[in-house]
Amino acid sequence: MSVQIRPTAAATSSSRLAVADCDIHPAVRAETDLDPWLSQRWRDHRTTFNAGRRIGMQAGPAYPKSQPNASRRDAQPPEGGRQGSSLSFMQIQHLDPNNVKLGILNPLGSGQGMSNPDLSAAICHATNEWQLAEWTGKDRRLKASVVVPYEDAAASAAEIRLWAGHPDFVQVLVLSRTAEPLGNRRYWPIYEAAAEANLPVAVHAFGYGGSPITSTGWPSHYIEEMTGHAQSSQAGLTSLVIEGVFERFPDLRMIMVEAGFAWAPSLMWRLDKAWKTLRAETPHLKLSPSEYIRRQVWWTTQPMEEPDPREHLLDTIGWIGWDRLLFATDYPHWDFDDPAHVLPLKISEAQRQQFLIGNAQAVYGMVA
Amino acid sequence: MSVQIRPTAAATSSSRLAVADCDIHPAVRAETDLDPWLSQRWRDHRTTFNAGRRIGMQAGPAYPKSQPNASRRDAQPPEGGRQGSSLSFMQIQHLDPNNVKLGILNPLGSGQGMSNPDLSAAICHATNEWQLAEWTGKDRRLKASVVVPYEDAAASAAEIRLWAGHPDFVQVLVLSRTAEPLGNRRYWPIYEAAAEANLPVAVHAFGYGGSPITSTGWPSHYIEEMTGHAQSSQAGLTSLVIEGVFERFPDLRMIMVEAGFAWAPSLMWRLDKAWKTLRAETPHLKLSPSEYIRRQVWWTTQPMEEPDPREHLLDTIGWIGWDRLLFATDYPHWDFDDPAHVLPLKISEAQRQQFLIGNAQAVYGMVA
């Protein structure tokens, strides 16, 4: 798809259903964009150590070092700069023509998971200030994520409490590939602070905590890495359930982002079966794994699985629940799902409305 | 379930459908059982280094060091010894009452994946001799797996060629948690020898190649480890497809054992979607990932996922293909699936027969 065809879409936008896009990736134009919110120490640090924003993407032996450019070529702003770095172009290319009424910002490469915990916290905080100044303050359709330095849970909790109650922040953002499984107690202060602030925690695929993406070492191809995010997220969700995060924080809402959702039923079936036999190991769990997941987990749809025939998606969604799916595009990345074509299934208008915007308004506590 | 109720089952066995059990775990009674086929060097080695059979189960920081006893208490032979170590008791408790016409032996803890490659090869070879002498030679319903020291592909290929054409060996056995992803070229001599010998390769869950079961480190609970075998097998199958094993060996048949199968559709959907966009990375692949998998992969059913409502299994099986599922019990392990109750679904008698025995006869090239 190209920029040129977009005006056609824009012309019909008024007749299109309103959409909540739960995964938009804004980018800085330059490393120095965050400087207004970075102390002199960190500005100097960047110069001295080349520890600029992109160094937050720590590389393992294979990936993400050699990953392809993840962004659509046609998303390059005409005024220059990286894809996703221009609000005005995002409005023209995506928000207006696709009738996006609510757009959730998930800034990646924002210092999360960096080895230096102070640097990680500084860049995350600056990113949060930058979201307000450059995005949500300029377009009321957009809402921000509290980006947290998740390997330092105390610093993360402090960042969450700093923004709690601010109307522009609607969720907490962590990545899936943490240093230890997501349910481990070292991360609980994040969940505690999020639950207190009544903010859902979004677990976005990617990140890098030191372990290879498979349990048998590093794959050779990026396709394997991409596919592996689903397994990584399965392991993270398993950990959250079995460690008792949902039991301990019964009001916590978790959103699994950009790792697919069609694996959810088989994971729940397997977890329930193992738990039935082995529940003596986890007396802290009062419900079955699938009961916790159905109670507290939502799923974004991008990348949407594409079975052939597509009707299999209906079975899958039926099991997960129509109230649990959140539409997302991943703009400006290359696996963008177009809201006009994402769900070519025979479903009711009510289901489509729920899927495209209603569920997002519910999980983010917004008035329809 | 207890031993006492088994005679009731036995009484009705003649009216039960014949079954192929594609995952039976025979065990040695004592470390010295393999001695007839071990050279003096390895018998001495065992004494000196305590490098007996069980040391083949290498432990990571968490698991399998502290895994529970995997065997049913009621499978303890009355004459003593480990569960699965008595042929006569296996006949009385399982083969006869469940009308097993074909039983595939998968000896675990048989030297596979051991650090010392010569010791690994010696124990694997002795295990193969032992299967003939103690099991398949004494009960014609049983068939053996060529157990190979998979981290040494050349030695594995030699072991496969040694037994090629022997009527008692019907497959090659590897484990899922290898040192590198299963499709990597270091393992190709195994697939080449298996294809030459017209033997399917069974990938049984478990093993330990050095990496944690999740891409975010070690979990805290055995339930997470058990659930993780499914993700590990997803990664292994992904690697086999993307590295081009099925393209290179188009006649090779692979059987995924004891990792479930309900995850297969969502994995294929995700792989196909990633491959459509990223296929420039893998010009060696001529077909889509799901086409290779549908052409060359079979699945054992144990542990059978148990969705609620169970009819969801029908959708899942329909997508995988009724001709691709192989019934298995995992005898004598605790998550044993009883053939009389394993598929309480409304299916045709032809489908049930295919599932319980027909598919196994086909994949193992046996006359019905």
mmCIF file of N, CA and C in Angstrom, chain B residues 210-287:
data_model
loop_
_atom_site.group_PDB
_atom_site.id
_atom_site.type_symbol
_atom_site.label_atom_id
_atom_site.label_comp_id
_atom_site.label_asym_id
_atom_site.label_seq_id
_atom_site.Cartn_x
_atom_site.Cartn_y
_atom_site.Cartn_z
ATOM 1 N N GLY B 210 20.622 -27.294 27.784
ATOM 2 C CA GLY B 210 21.383 -26.227 28.405
ATOM 3 C C GLY B 210 20.603 -24.926 28.558
ATOM 4 N N SER B 211 19.582 -24.701 27.714
ATOM 5 C CA SER B 211 18.826 -23.452 27.807
ATOM 6 C C SER B 211 17.603 -23.655 28.699
ATOM 7 N N PRO B 212 17.186 -22.584 29.385
ATOM 8 C CA PRO B 212 15.961 -22.698 30.179
ATOM 9 C C PRO B 212 14.748 -22.929 29.287
ATOM 10 N N ILE B 213 13.674 -23.429 29.873
ATOM 11 C CA ILE B 213 12.487 -23.801 29.103
ATOM 12 C C ILE B 213 11.758 -22.576 28.564
ATOM 13 N N THR B 214 11.946 -21.402 29.153
ATOM 14 C CA THR B 214 11.312 -20.199 28.619
ATOM 15 C C THR B 214 12.379 -19.276 28.052
ATOM 16 N N SER B 215 11.953 -18.313 27.242
ATOM 17 C CA SER B 215 12.891 -17.339 26.694
ATOM 18 C C SER B 215 13.144 -16.220 27.691
ATOM 19 N N THR B 216 12.627 -16.379 28.897
ATOM 20 C CA THR B 216 12.896 -15.402 29.953
ATOM 21 C C THR B 216 13.400 -16.111 31.200
ATOM 22 N N GLY B 217 14.129 -17.187 31.002
ATOM 23 C CA GLY B 217 14.770 -17.841 32.137
ATOM 24 C C GLY B 217 13.944 -18.942 32.776
ATOM 25 N N TRP B 218 14.373 -19.347 33.967
ATOM 26 C CA TRP B 218 13.826 -20.527 34.621
ATOM 27 C C TRP B 218 12.551 -20.239 35.362
ATOM 28 N N PRO B 219 11.521 -21.076 35.173
ATOM 29 C CA PRO B 219 10.299 -20.908 35.946
ATOM 30 C C PRO B 219 10.471 -21.478 37.360
ATOM 31 N N SER B 220 9.504 -21.178 38.207
ATOM 32 C CA SER B 220 9.582 -21.610 39.601
ATOM 33 C C SER B 220 8.869 -22.934 39.855
ATOM 34 N N HIS B 221 7.951 -23.322 38.984
ATOM 35 C CA HIS B 221 7.083 -24.464 39.273
ATOM 36 C C HIS B 221 7.137 -25.504 38.155
ATOM 37 N N TYR B 222 6.890 -26.746 38.570
ATOM 38 C CA TYR B 222 6.895 -27.822 37.589
ATOM 39 C C TYR B 222 5.737 -27.677 36.592
ATOM 40 N N ILE B 223 4.629 -27.095 37.021
ATOM 41 C CA ILE B 223 3.501 -26.879 36.094
ATOM 42 C C ILE B 223 3.966 -26.015 34.916
ATOM 43 N N GLU B 224 4.787 -25.013 35.210
ATOM 44 C CA GLU B 224 5.287 -24.149 34.134
ATOM 45 C C GLU B 224 6.195 -24.934 33.194
ATOM 46 N N GLU B 225 7.030 -25.804 33.780
ATOM 47 C CA GLU B 225 7.914 -26.641 32.964
ATOM 48 C C GLU B 225 7.087 -27.561 32.066
ATOM 49 N N MET B 226 6.073 -28.201 32.641
ATOM 50 C CA MET B 226 5.222 -29.113 31.875
ATOM 51 C C MET B 226 4.523 -28.371 30.739
ATOM 52 N N THR B 227 3.989 -27.202 31.045
ATOM 53 C CA THR B 227 3.322 -26.413 30.021
ATOM 54 C C THR B 227 4.327 -25.961 28.974
ATOM 55 N N GLY B 228 5.524 -25.678 29.425
ATOM 56 C CA GLY B 228 6.567 -25.184 28.534
ATOM 57 C C GLY B 228 6.999 -26.166 27.464
ATOM 58 N N HIS B 229 6.799 -27.467 27.693
ATOM 59 C CA HIS B 229 7.179 -28.424 26.649
ATOM 60 C C HIS B 229 6.457 -28.124 25.344
ATOM 61 N N ALA B 230 5.241 -27.602 25.444
ATOM 62 C CA ALA B 230 4.508 -27.262 24.222
ATOM 63 C C ALA B 230 5.211 -26.124 23.489
ATOM 64 N N GLN B 231 5.674 -25.112 24.223
ATOM 65 C CA GLN B 231 6.372 -24.006 23.559
ATOM 66 C C GLN B 231 7.702 -24.478 22.984
ATOM 67 N N SER B 232 8.374 -25.345 23.723
ATOM 68 C CA SER B 232 9.641 -25.881 23.250
ATOM 69 C C SER B 232 9.448 -26.656 21.948
ATOM 70 N N SER B 233 8.403 -27.444 21.889
ATOM 71 C CA SER B 233 8.145 -28.214 20.676
ATOM 72 C C SER B 233 7.698 -27.311 19.528
ATOM 73 N N GLN B 234 6.986 -26.234 19.851
ATOM 74 C CA GLN B 234 6.632 -25.262 18.807
ATOM 75 C C GLN B 234 7.900 -24.666 18.193
ATOM 76 N N ALA B 235 8.856 -24.338 19.051
ATOM 77 C CA ALA B 235 10.104 -23.758 18.551
ATOM 78 C C ALA B 235 10.875 -24.787 17.719
ATOM 79 N N GLY B 236 10.880 -26.038 18.182
ATOM 80 C CA GLY B 236 11.592 -27.075 17.443
ATOM 81 C C GLY B 236 11.000 -27.309 16.069
ATOM 82 N N LEU B 237 9.671 -27.350 16.009
ATOM 83 C CA LEU B 237 9.008 -27.566 14.723
ATOM 84 C C LEU B 237 9.230 -26.366 13.802
ATOM 85 N N THR B 238 9.159 -25.176 14.366
ATOM 86 C CA THR B 238 9.448 -23.959 13.594
ATOM 87 C C THR B 238 10.828 -24.044 12.969
ATOM 88 N N SER B 239 11.787 -24.448 13.758
ATOM 89 C CA SER B 239 13.159 -24.565 13.266
ATOM 90 C C SER B 239 13.257 -25.605 12.152
ATOM 91 N N LEU B 240 12.616 -26.755 12.324
ATOM 92 C CA LEU B 240 12.653 -27.794 11.290
ATOM 93 C C LEU B 240 12.098 -27.268 9.971
ATOM 94 N N VAL B 241 11.018 -26.491 10.046
ATOM 95 C CA VAL B 241 10.413 -25.953 8.827
ATOM 96 C C VAL B 241 11.307 -24.890 8.199
ATOM 97 N N ILE B 242 11.683 -23.901 8.990
ATOM 98 C CA ILE B 242 12.345 -22.718 8.428
ATOM 99 C C ILE B 242 13.772 -23.037 7.983
ATOM 100 N N GLU B 243 14.448 -23.942 8.660
ATOM 101 C CA GLU B 243 15.795 -24.323 8.224
ATOM 102 C C GLU B 243 15.767 -25.149 6.936
ATOM 103 N N GLY B 244 14.585 -25.672 6.600
ATOM 104 C CA GLY B 244 14.463 -26.378 5.335
ATOM 105 C C GLY B 244 14.629 -27.886 5.418
ATOM 106 N N VAL B 245 14.468 -28.456 6.616
ATOM 107 C CA VAL B 245 14.622 -29.908 6.753
ATOM 108 C C VAL B 245 13.604 -30.654 5.892
ATOM 109 N N PHE B 246 12.360 -30.149 5.889
ATOM 110 C CA PHE B 246 11.327 -30.862 5.128
ATOM 111 C C PHE B 246 11.499 -30.657 3.622
ATOM 112 N N GLU B 247 12.053 -29.524 3.246
ATOM 113 C CA GLU B 247 12.342 -29.299 1.831
ATOM 114 C C GLU B 247 13.473 -30.225 1.385
ATOM 115 N N ARG B 248 14.485 -30.367 2.220
ATOM 116 C CA ARG B 248 15.651 -31.170 1.874
ATOM 117 C C ARG B 248 15.338 -32.670 1.911
ATOM 118 N N PHE B 249 14.468 -33.072 2.825
ATOM 119 C CA PHE B 249 14.130 -34.496 2.971
ATOM 120 C C PHE B 249 12.616 -34.656 2.825
ATOM 121 N N PRO B 250 12.133 -34.609 1.592
ATOM 122 C CA PRO B 250 10.680 -34.559 1.385
ATOM 123 C C PRO B 250 9.950 -35.840 1.780
ATOM 124 N N ASP B 251 10.688 -36.929 1.951
ATOM 125 C CA ASP B 251 10.030 -38.174 2.357
ATOM 126 C C ASP B 251 10.120 -38.413 3.854
ATOM 127 N N LEU B 252 10.798 -37.518 4.551
ATOM 128 C CA LEU B 252 10.966 -37.696 5.995
ATOM 129 C C LEU B 252 9.633 -37.500 6.710
ATOM 130 N N ARG B 253 9.303 -38.418 7.609
ATOM 131 C CA ARG B 253 8.101 -38.285 8.425
ATOM 132 C C ARG B 253 8.539 -37.960 9.859
ATOM 133 N N MET B 254 7.929 -36.917 10.435
ATOM 134 C CA MET B 254 8.259 -36.535 11.807
ATOM 135 C C MET B 254 7.027 -36.728 12.683
ATOM 136 N N ILE B 255 7.227 -37.198 13.899
ATOM 137 C CA ILE B 255 6.122 -37.385 14.829
ATOM 138 C C ILE B 255 6.410 -36.577 16.084
ATOM 139 N N MET B 256 5.536 -35.643 16.393
ATOM 140 C CA MET B 256 5.684 -34.844 17.606
ATOM 141 C C MET B 256 5.013 -35.599 18.751
ATOM 142 N N VAL B 257 5.783 -35.944 19.771
ATOM 143 C CA VAL B 257 5.296 -36.841 20.819
ATOM 144 C C VAL B 257 5.230 -36.135 22.177
ATOM 145 N N GLU B 258 4.108 -36.252 22.818
ATOM 146 C CA GLU B 258 3.880 -35.831 24.205
ATOM 147 C C GLU B 258 4.047 -34.333 24.439
ATOM 148 N N ALA B 259 3.708 -33.547 23.473
ATOM 149 C CA ALA B 259 3.722 -32.098 23.697
ATOM 150 C C ALA B 259 2.369 -31.493 23.344
ATOM 151 N N GLY B 260 1.353 -32.329 23.190
ATOM 152 C CA GLY B 260 0.047 -31.833 22.784
ATOM 153 C C GLY B 260 0.001 -31.576 21.290
ATOM 154 N N PHE B 261 -1.162 -31.189 20.814
ATOM 155 C CA PHE B 261 -1.300 -30.895 19.388
ATOM 156 C C PHE B 261 -2.241 -29.713 19.140
ATOM 157 N N ALA B 262 -2.955 -29.261 20.152
ATOM 158 C CA ALA B 262 -3.941 -28.197 19.928
ATOM 159 C C ALA B 262 -3.269 -26.885 19.542
ATOM 160 N N TRP B 263 -1.970 -26.779 19.813
ATOM 161 C CA TRP B 263 -1.248 -25.561 19.414
ATOM 162 C C TRP B 263 -0.854 -25.580 17.943
ATOM 163 N N ALA B 264 -1.034 -26.701 17.285
ATOM 164 C CA ALA B 264 -0.566 -26.810 15.903
ATOM 165 C C ALA B 264 -1.241 -25.809 14.950
ATOM 166 N N PRO B 265 -2.580 -25.672 14.995
ATOM 167 C CA PRO B 265 -3.182 -24.717 14.050
ATOM 168 C C PRO B 265 -2.660 -23.291 14.234
ATOM 169 N N SER B 266 -2.645 -22.789 15.456
ATOM 170 C CA SER B 266 -2.232 -21.386 15.631
ATOM 171 C C SER B 266 -0.767 -21.206 15.244
ATOM 172 N N LEU B 267 0.057 -22.222 15.487
ATOM 173 C CA LEU B 267 1.463 -22.109 15.059
ATOM 174 C C LEU B 267 1.549 -22.036 13.534
ATOM 175 N N MET B 268 0.790 -22.872 12.862
ATOM 176 C CA MET B 268 0.836 -22.864 11.391
ATOM 177 C C MET B 268 0.327 -21.535 10.841
ATOM 178 N N TRP B 269 -0.746 -20.998 11.452
ATOM 179 C CA TRP B 269 -1.264 -19.704 10.980
ATOM 180 C C TRP B 269 -0.202 -18.626 11.138
ATOM 181 N N ARG B 270 0.442 -18.616 12.295
ATOM 182 C CA ARG B 270 1.442 -17.581 12.562
ATOM 183 C C ARG B 270 2.651 -17.736 11.633
ATOM 184 N N LEU B 271 3.093 -18.987 11.462
ATOM 185 C CA LEU B 271 4.231 -19.231 10.573
ATOM 186 C C LEU B 271 3.914 -18.801 9.147
ATOM 187 N N ASP B 272 2.736 -19.172 8.674
ATOM 188 C CA ASP B 272 2.366 -18.804 7.299
ATOM 189 C C ASP B 272 2.326 -17.289 7.134
ATOM 190 N N LYS B 273 1.784 -16.603 8.123
ATOM 191 C CA LYS B 273 1.672 -15.150 8.013
ATOM 192 C C LYS B 273 3.066 -14.510 7.993
ATOM 193 N N ALA B 274 3.946 -14.966 8.885
ATOM 194 C CA ALA B 274 5.299 -14.394 8.915
ATOM 195 C C ALA B 274 6.038 -14.720 7.622
ATOM 196 N N TRP B 275 5.859 -15.939 7.152
ATOM 197 C CA TRP B 275 6.566 -16.371 5.946
ATOM 198 C C TRP B 275 6.114 -15.597 4.719
ATOM 199 N N LYS B 276 4.804 -15.289 4.645
ATOM 200 C CA LYS B 276 4.323 -14.521 3.494
ATOM 201 C C LYS B 276 5.053 -13.191 3.385
ATOM 202 N N THR B 277 5.294 -12.552 4.519
ATOM 203 C CA THR B 277 5.934 -11.236 4.498
ATOM 204 C C THR B 277 7.449 -11.338 4.386
ATOM 205 N N LEU B 278 8.019 -12.351 5.007
ATOM 206 C CA LEU B 278 9.473 -12.418 5.162
ATOM 207 C C LEU B 278 10.117 -13.505 4.308
ATOM 208 N N ARG B 279 9.401 -14.020 3.308
ATOM 209 C CA ARG B 279 9.920 -15.178 2.589
ATOM 210 C C ARG B 279 11.212 -14.887 1.847
ATOM 211 N N ALA B 280 11.514 -13.601 1.631
ATOM 212 C CA ALA B 280 12.794 -13.266 0.991
ATOM 213 C C ALA B 280 13.966 -13.818 1.808
ATOM 214 N N GLU B 281 13.724 -14.018 3.097
ATOM 215 C CA GLU B 281 14.797 -14.521 3.957
ATOM 216 C C GLU B 281 15.067 -15.999 3.725
ATOM 217 N N THR B 282 14.086 -16.719 3.199
ATOM 218 C CA THR B 282 14.196 -18.171 3.093
ATOM 219 C C THR B 282 13.853 -18.658 1.684
ATOM 220 N N PRO B 283 14.673 -18.282 0.689
ATOM 221 C CA PRO B 283 14.380 -18.732 -0.683
ATOM 222 C C PRO B 283 14.497 -20.251 -0.834
ATOM 223 N N HIS B 284 15.109 -20.919 0.156
ATOM 224 C CA HIS B 284 15.218 -22.380 0.084
ATOM 225 C C HIS B 284 13.879 -23.065 0.346
ATOM 226 N N LEU B 285 12.867 -22.318 0.794
ATOM 227 C CA LEU B 285 11.556 -22.926 1.035
ATOM 228 C C LEU B 285 10.658 -22.737 -0.182
ATOM 229 N N LYS B 286 10.138 -23.839 -0.707
ATOM 230 C CA LYS B 286 9.279 -23.770 -1.893
ATOM 231 C C LYS B 286 7.799 -23.784 -1.532
ATOM 232 N N LEU B 287 7.484 -24.289 -0.358
ATOM 233 C CA LEU B 287 6.094 -24.369 0.086
ATOM 234 C C LEU B 287 5.904 -23.480 1.307
#
